[in-house]
Coordinates of C-alpha atoms in Angstrom, one line a residue:
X1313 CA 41.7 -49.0 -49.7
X1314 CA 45.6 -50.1 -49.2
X1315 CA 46.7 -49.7 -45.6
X1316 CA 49.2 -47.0 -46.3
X1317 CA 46.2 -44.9 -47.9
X1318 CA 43.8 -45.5 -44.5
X1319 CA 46.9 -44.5 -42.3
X1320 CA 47.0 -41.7 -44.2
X1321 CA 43.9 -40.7 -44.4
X1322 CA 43.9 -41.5 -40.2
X1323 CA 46.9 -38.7 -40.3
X1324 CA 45.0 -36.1 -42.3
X1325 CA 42.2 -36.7 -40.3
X1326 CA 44.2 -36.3 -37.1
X1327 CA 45.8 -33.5 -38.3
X1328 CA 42.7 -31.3 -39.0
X1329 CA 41.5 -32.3 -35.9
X1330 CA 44.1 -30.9 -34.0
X1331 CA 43.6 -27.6 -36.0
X1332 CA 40.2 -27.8 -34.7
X1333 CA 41.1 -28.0 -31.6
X1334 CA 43.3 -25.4 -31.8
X1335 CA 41.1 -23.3 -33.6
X1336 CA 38.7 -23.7 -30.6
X1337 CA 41.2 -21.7 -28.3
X1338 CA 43.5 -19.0 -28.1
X1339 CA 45.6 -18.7 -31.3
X1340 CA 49.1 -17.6 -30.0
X1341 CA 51.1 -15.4 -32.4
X1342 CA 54.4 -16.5 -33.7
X1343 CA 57.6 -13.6 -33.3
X1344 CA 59.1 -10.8 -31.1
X1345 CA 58.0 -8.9 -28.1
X1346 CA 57.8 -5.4 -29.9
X1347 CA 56.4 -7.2 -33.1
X1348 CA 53.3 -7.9 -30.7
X1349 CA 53.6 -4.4 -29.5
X1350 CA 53.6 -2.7 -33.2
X1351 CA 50.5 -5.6 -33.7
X1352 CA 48.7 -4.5 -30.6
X1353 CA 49.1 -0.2 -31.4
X1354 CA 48.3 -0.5 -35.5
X1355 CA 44.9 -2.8 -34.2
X1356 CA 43.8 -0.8 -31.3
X1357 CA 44.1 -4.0 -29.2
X1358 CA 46.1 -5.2 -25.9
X1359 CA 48.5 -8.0 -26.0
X1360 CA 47.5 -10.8 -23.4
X1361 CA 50.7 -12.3 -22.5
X1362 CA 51.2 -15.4 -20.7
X1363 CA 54.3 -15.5 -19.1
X1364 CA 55.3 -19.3 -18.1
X1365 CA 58.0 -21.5 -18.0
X1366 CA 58.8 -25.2 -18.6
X1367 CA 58.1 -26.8 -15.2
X1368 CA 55.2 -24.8 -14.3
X1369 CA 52.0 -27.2 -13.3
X1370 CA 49.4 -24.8 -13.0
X1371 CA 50.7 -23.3 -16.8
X1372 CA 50.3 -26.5 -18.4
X1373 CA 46.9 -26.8 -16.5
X1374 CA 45.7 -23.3 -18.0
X1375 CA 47.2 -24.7 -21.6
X1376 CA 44.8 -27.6 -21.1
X1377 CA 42.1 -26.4 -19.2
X1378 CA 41.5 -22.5 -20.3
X1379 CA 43.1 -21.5 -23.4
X1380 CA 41.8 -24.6 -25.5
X1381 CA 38.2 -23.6 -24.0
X1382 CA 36.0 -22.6 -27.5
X1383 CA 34.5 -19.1 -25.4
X1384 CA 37.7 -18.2 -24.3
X1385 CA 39.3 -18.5 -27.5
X1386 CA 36.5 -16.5 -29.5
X1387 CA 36.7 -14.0 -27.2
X1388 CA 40.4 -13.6 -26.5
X1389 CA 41.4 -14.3 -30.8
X1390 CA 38.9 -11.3 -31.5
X1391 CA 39.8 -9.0 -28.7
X1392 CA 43.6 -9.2 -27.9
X1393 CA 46.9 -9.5 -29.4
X1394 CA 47.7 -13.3 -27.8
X1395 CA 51.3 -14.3 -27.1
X1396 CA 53.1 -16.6 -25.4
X1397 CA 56.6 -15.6 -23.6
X1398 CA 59.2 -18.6 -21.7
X1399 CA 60.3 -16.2 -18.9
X1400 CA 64.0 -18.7 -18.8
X1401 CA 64.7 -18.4 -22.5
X1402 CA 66.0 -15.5 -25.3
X1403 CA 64.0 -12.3 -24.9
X1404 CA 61.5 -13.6 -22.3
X1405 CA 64.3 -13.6 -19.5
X1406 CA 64.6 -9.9 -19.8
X1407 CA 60.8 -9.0 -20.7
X1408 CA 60.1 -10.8 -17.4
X1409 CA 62.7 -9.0 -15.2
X1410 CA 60.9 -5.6 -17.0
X1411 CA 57.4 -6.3 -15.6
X1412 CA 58.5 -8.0 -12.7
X1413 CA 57.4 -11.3 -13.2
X1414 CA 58.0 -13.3 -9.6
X1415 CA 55.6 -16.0 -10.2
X1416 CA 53.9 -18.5 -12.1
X1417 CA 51.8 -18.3 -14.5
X1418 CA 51.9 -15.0 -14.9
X1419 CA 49.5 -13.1 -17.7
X1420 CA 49.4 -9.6 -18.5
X1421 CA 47.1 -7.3 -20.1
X1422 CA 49.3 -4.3 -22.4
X1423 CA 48.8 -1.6 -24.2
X1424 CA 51.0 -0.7 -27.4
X1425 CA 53.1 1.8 -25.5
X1426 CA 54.1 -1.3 -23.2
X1427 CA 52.3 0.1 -20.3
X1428 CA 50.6 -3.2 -18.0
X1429 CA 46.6 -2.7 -18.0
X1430 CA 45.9 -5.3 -16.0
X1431 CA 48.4 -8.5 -14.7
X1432 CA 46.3 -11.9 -13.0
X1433 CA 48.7 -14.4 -11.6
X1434 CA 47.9 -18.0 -10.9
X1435 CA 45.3 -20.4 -12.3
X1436 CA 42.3 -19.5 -14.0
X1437 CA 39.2 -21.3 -15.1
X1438 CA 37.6 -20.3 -18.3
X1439 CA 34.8 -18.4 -16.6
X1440 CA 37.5 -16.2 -14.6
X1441 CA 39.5 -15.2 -17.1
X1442 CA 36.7 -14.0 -19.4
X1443 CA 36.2 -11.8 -16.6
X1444 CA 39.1 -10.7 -16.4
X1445 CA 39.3 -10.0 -20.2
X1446 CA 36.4 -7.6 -19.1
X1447 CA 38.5 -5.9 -16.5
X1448 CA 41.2 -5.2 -18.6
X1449 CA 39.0 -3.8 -21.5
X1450 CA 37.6 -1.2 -18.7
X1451 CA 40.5 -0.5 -17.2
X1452 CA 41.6 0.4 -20.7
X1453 CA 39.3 2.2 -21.7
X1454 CA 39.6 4.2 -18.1
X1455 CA 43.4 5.3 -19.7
X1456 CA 41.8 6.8 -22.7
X1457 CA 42.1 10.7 -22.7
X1458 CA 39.2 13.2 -21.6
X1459 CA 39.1 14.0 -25.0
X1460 CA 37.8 11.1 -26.6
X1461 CA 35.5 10.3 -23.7
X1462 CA 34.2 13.8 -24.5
X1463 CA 33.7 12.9 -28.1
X1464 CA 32.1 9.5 -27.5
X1465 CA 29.3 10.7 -24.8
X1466 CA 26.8 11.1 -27.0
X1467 CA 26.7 8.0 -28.5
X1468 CA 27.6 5.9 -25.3
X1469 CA 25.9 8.3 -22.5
X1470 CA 23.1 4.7 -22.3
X1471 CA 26.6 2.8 -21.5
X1472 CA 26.9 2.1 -18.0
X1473 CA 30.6 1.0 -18.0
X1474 CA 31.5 4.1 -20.4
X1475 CA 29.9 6.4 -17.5
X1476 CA 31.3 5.0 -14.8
X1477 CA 35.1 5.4 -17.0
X1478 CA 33.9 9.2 -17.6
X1479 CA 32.8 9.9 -14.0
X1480 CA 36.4 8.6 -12.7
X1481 CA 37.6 10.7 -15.8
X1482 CA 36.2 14.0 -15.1
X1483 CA 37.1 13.5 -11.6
X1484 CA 40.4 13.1 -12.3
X1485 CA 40.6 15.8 -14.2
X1486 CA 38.6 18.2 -11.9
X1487 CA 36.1 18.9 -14.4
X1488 CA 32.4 19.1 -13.1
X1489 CA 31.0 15.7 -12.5
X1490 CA 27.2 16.3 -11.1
X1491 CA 25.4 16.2 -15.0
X1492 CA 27.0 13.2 -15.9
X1493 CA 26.6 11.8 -12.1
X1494 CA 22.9 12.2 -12.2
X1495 CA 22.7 10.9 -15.7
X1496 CA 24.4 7.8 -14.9
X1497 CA 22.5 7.1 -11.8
X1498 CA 19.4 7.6 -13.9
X1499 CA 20.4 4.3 -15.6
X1500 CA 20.2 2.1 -12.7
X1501 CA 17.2 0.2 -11.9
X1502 CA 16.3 0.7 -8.0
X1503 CA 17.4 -2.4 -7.0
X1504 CA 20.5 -1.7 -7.4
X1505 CA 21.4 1.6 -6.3
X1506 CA 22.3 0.6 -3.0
X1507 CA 25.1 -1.5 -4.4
X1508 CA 29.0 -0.9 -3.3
X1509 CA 30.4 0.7 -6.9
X1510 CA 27.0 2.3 -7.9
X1511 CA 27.1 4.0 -3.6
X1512 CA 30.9 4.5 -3.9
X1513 CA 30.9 6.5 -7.1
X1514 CA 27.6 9.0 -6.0
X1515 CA 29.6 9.4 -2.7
X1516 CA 33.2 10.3 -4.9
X1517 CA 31.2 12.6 -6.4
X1518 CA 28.9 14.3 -4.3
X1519 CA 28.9 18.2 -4.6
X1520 CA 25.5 19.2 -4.0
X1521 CA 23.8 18.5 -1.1
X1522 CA 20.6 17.9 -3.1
X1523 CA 19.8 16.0 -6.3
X1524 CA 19.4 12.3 -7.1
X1525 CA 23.5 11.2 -5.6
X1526 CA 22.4 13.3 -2.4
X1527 CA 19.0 11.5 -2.2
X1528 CA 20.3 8.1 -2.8
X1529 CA 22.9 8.5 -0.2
X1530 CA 20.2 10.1 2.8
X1531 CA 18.3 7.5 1.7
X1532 CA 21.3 5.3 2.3
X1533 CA 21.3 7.0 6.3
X1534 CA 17.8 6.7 6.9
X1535 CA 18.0 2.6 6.7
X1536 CA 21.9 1.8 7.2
X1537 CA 20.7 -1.4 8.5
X1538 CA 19.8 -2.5 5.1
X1539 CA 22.9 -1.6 3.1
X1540 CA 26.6 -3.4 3.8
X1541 CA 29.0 -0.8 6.0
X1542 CA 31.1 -0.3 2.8
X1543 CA 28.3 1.7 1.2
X1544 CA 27.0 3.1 5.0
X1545 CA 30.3 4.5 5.4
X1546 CA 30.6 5.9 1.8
X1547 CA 27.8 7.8 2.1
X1548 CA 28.5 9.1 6.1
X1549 CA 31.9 10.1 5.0
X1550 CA 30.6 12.2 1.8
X1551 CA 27.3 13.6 3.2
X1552 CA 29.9 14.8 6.3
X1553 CA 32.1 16.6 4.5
X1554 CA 29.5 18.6 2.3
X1555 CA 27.8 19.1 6.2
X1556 CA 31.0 20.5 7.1
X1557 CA 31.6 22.7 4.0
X1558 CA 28.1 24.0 5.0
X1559 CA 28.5 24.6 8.3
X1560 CA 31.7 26.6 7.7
X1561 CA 30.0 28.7 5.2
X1562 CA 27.1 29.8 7.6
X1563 CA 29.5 30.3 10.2
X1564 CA 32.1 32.5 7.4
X1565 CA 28.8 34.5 6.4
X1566 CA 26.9 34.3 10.1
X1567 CA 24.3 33.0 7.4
X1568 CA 20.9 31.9 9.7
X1569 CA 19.2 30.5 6.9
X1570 CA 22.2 28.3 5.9
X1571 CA 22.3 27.0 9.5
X1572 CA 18.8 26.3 8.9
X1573 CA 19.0 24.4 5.9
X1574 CA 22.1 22.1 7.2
X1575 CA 19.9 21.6 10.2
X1576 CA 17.0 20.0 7.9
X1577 CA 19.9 18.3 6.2
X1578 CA 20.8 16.3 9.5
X1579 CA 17.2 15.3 10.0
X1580 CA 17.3 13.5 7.1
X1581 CA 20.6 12.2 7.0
X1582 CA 22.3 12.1 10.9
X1583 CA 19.1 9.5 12.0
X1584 CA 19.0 9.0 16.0
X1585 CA 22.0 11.3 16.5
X1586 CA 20.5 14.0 14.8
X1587 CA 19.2 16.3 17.6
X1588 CA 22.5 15.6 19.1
X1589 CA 23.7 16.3 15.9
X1590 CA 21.4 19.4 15.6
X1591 CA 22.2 20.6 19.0
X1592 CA 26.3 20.6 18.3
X1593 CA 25.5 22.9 15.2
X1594 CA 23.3 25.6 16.6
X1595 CA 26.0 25.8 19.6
X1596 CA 29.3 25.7 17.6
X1597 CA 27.0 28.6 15.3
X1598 CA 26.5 30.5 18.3
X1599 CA 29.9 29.9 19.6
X1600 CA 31.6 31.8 16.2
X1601 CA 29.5 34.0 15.5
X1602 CA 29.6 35.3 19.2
X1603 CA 25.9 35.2 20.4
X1604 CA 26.8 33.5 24.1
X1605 CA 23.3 34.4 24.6
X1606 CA 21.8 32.0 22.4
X1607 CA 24.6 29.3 23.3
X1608 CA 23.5 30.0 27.2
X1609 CA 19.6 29.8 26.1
X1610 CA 20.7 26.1 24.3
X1611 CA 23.0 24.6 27.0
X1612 CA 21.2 26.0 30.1
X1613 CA 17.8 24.5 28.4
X1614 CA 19.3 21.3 28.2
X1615 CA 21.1 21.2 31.3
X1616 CA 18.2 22.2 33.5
X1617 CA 16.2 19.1 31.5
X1618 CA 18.4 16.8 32.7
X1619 CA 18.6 18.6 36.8
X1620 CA 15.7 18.1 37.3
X1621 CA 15.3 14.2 36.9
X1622 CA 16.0 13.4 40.5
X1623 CA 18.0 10.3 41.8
X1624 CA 14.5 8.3 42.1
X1625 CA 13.3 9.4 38.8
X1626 CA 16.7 8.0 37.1
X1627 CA 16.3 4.7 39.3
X1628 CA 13.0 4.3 38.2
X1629 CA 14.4 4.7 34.2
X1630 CA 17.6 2.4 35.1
X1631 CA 15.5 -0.4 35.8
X1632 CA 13.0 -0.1 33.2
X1633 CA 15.6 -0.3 30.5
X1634 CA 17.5 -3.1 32.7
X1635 CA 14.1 -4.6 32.0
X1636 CA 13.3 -3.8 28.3
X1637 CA 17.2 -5.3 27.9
X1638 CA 16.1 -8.5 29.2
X1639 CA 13.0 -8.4 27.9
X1640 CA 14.8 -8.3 24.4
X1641 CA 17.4 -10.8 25.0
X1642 CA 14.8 -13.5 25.9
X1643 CA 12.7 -12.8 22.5
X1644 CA 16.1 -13.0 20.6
X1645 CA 16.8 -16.1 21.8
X1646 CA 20.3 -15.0 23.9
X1647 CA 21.6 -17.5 26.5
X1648 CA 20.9 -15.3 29.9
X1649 CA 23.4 -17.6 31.8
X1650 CA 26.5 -16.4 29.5
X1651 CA 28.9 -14.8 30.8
X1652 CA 28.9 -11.9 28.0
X1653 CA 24.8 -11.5 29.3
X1654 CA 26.1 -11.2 32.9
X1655 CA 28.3 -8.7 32.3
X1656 CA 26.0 -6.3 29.8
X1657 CA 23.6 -7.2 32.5
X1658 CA 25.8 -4.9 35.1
X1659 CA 26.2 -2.1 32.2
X1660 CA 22.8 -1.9 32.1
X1661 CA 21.4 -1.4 35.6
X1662 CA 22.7 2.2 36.0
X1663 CA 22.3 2.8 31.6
X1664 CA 20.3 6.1 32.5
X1665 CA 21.8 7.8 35.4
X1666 CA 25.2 7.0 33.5
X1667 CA 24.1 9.1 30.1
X1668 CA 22.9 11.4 32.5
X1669 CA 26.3 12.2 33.6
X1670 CA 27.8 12.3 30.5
X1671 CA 25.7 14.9 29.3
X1672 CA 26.0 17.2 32.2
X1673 CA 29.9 16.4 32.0
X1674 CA 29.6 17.6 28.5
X1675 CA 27.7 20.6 29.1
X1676 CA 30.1 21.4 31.8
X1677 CA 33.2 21.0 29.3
X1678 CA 31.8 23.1 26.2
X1679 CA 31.7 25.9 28.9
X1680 CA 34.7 25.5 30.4
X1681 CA 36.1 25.8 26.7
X1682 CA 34.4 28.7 25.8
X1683 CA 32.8 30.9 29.1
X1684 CA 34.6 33.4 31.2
X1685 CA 32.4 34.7 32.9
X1686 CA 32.1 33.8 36.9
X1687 CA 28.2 33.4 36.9
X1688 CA 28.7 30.9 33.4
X1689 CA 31.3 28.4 35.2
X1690 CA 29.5 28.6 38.5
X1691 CA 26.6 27.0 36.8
X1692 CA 28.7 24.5 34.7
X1693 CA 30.4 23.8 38.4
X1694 CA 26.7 22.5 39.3
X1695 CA 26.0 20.4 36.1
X1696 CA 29.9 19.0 37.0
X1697 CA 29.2 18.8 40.3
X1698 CA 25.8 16.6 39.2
X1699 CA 27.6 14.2 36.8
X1700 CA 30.3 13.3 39.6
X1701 CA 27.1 12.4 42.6
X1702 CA 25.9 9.7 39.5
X1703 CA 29.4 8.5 38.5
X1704 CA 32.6 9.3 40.0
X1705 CA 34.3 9.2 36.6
X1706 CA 38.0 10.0 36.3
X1707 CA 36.9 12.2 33.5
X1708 CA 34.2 14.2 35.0
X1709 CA 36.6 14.4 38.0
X1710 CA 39.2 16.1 35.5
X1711 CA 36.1 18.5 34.1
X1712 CA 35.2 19.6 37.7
X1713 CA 39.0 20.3 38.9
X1714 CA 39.5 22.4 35.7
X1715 CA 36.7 24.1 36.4
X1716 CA 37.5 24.9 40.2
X1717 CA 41.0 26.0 39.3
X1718 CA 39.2 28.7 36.6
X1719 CA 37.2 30.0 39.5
X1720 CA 40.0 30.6 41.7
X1721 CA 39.4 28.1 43.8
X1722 CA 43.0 26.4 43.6
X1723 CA 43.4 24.1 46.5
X1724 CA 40.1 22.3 45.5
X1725 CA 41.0 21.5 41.9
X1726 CA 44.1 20.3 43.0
X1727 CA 42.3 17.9 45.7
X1728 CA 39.8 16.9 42.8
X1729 CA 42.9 16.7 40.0
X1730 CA 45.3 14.1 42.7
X1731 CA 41.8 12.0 42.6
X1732 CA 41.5 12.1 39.1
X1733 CA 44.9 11.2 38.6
X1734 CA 45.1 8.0 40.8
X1735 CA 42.0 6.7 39.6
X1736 CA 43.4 7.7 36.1
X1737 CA 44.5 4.3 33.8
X1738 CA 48.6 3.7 33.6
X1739 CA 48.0 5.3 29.9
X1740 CA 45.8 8.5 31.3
X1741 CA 48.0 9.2 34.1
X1742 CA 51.0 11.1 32.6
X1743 CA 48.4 13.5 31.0
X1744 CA 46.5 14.0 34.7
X1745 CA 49.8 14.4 36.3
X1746 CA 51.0 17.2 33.8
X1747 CA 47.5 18.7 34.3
X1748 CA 48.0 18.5 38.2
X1749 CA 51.5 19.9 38.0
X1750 CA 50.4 23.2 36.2
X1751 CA 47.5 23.7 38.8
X1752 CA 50.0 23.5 41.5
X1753 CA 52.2 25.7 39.4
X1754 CA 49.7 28.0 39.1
X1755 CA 50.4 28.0 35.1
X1756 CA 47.6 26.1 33.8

């Protein structure tokens, strides 16, 4: 063989192995932006743009590095309308001013009505931007009407990704979402029922406070400690406002048995705060619907429980939880010299006798807010007056001056509101002073 016929053989050689290599990637189409655009609406496809310029490193990188990767190119040649736009040259200067293109490289997922799907901005590796060639195709299919979700549920209803599209679909469209909810959910395996999207869309769509979304999410309650506070949130905030819808509805219809039922309901969802929880129900229900007898019978009941621990009984539990605090701290392995120790230390001595008085405060508050009769304050003036021999709070000082001046007895709630007020924080103090003002005023 002459050397002219080996160099070009060498050539052809060359030559199909840059097709190759080409052929490995993403094949970028040749012509105008709306040609893509006509491409991308006759083949049901969206364009992936990459808009770049000249002097861009990381754009050359993605050219080397990404686009000539063989997975990325079977993927990307079979699923998108590929094409290639110079942001500084012909059309491309306008087409990126359109879709605010600000930095570099810049690639963009479109429909064929020119609408932006998706848009990722700097580098990529291979591995990224098949994922988000998978974002794109669900956001996508998340813009498709109701209507062809509806005709596609049948055969996809095993789809996890088409659910979750149809869920956010319905939603949107205020249809009915609980069948389909339940349906979906019946699709993941345990394991991963307590994860952030799978939490997130039982709590979006929560309108029974029963079923499989409503037993994930109590489930969810009853052990927060194993699930991330995204999800723990999620499912306080939706199991909350279906409690609330309750609530009002017993309250609306003076409906026992409803009260009841949310009252099981925060056993199984509310945790350590549920007979606090429990408790705030019955006497809010009481409150409305105008039984004072039965809200006297559940704040007298609790008020006389805590009376009766006298100051040596409250000593006695103040230093047994000091204790059980260090007690704890030791097995955990805290440094008891810290400063941080020290000062929790000092919290904790006087733990008991301290929720002591901020339950007889609050006692003394609901009825200040919602008695008028003498005998009702006079005892709320004894659970007040209780609170303020185990703390001298600024607030239970407030509480037991408000309460004075509803009795009548002005000239002590003003000596008990002047206290409050110069004890009161720089940010409290305008609010203690207006308070003290009115007393003096007599217009409070």
């Amino acid at each position: 063989m002459n050397r002219f016929a080996f160099f070009i053989l060498l050539l052809g050689m060359g030559v199909g192995l840059i097709a190759q290599e080409n052929a490995a990637g993403i094949s970028f189409q040749q012509g105008e932006f709306q040609a893509m655009l006509d491409k991308a609406k006759a083949e049901n496809k969206l364009i992936f743009m990459d808009v770049y310029t000249t002097w861009c490193g990381p754009c050359k990188m993605l050219d080397r590095n990404t686009f000539s990767d063989a997975q990325v190119g079977s993927k990307f040649n079979a699923s998108f309308v590929n094409y290639k736009l110079d942001a500084e040259k012909g059309e491309g200067i306008n087409i990126a001013r359109k879709y605010a293109v600000r930095a570099y490289p810049n690639m963009l997922f479109i429909n064929g009505q020119g609408e932006v799907v998706h848009r990722v901005v700097g580098y990529r590796p291979p591995e990224e931007l098949l994922k988000d060639a998978e974002t794109a195709a669900k956001l996508l299919e998340g813009m498709k009407p109701l209507s062809w979700f509806d005709e596609n549920y049948g055969a996809k209803k095993n789809d996890k990704a088409f659910m979750q599209a149809y869920l956010g679909k319905l939603k949107e469209s205020g249809k009915e979402t609980t069948k389909v909810l339940n349906e979906y959910l019946a699709l993941i395996p345990a394991n991963e029922r307590g994860t952030e999207t799978v939490v997130k869309l039982a709590a979006d769509n929560l309108t029974q406070l029963d079923g499989p979304a409503y037993q994930l999410l109590a489930g969810i309650m009853r052990e927060a400690g194993k699930y991330s506070n995204a999800s723990v949130q999620a499912a306080y905030s939706a199991l909350g406002k279906l409690k609330n819808q309750l609530f009002n509805k017993a309250v609306q219809a003076k409906d026992h048995k409803l009260l009841d039922r949310l009252i099981q309901i925060s056993k199984e969802t509310d945790g350590p705060g549920a007979e606090a929880q429990i408790a705030q129900y019955e006497f809010e229900f009481a409150k409305a619907t105008g039984d004072l007898s039965v809200v006297r019978k559940i704040m007298e009941q609790k008020a006389n429980s805590f009376l009766s621990l006298s100051n040596d009984a409250l000593k006695k539990q103040d230093a047994e939880s000091l204790a059980l605090y260090k007690k704890q701290a030791i097995l955990e392995g805290e440094d008891t010299t810290s400063a941080q120790f020290v000062l929790m230390r000092e919290k904790m001595k006087n733990t008991v006798s301290r929720n002591t008085a901020l339950e007889l405060n609050e006692l003394a508050m609901k009825y200040l807010e919602s008695m008028t009769d003498k005998a009702d304050l006079t005892k709320a003036l004894a659970w007040s007056a209780r609170s303020l021999e185990l703390d001298r709070d600024v607030n239970f000082l407030d509480t037991y001056a408000n309460l004075l001046y509803k009795l009548g007895r002005k000239a002590e709630a003003i000596k008990f509101e002047t206290e409050a007020m110069e004890k009161a924080s720089p940010e409290e103090k305008e609010m203690f002073q207006d308070t003290l003002d009115k007393m003096k005023k007599g217009t409070l």
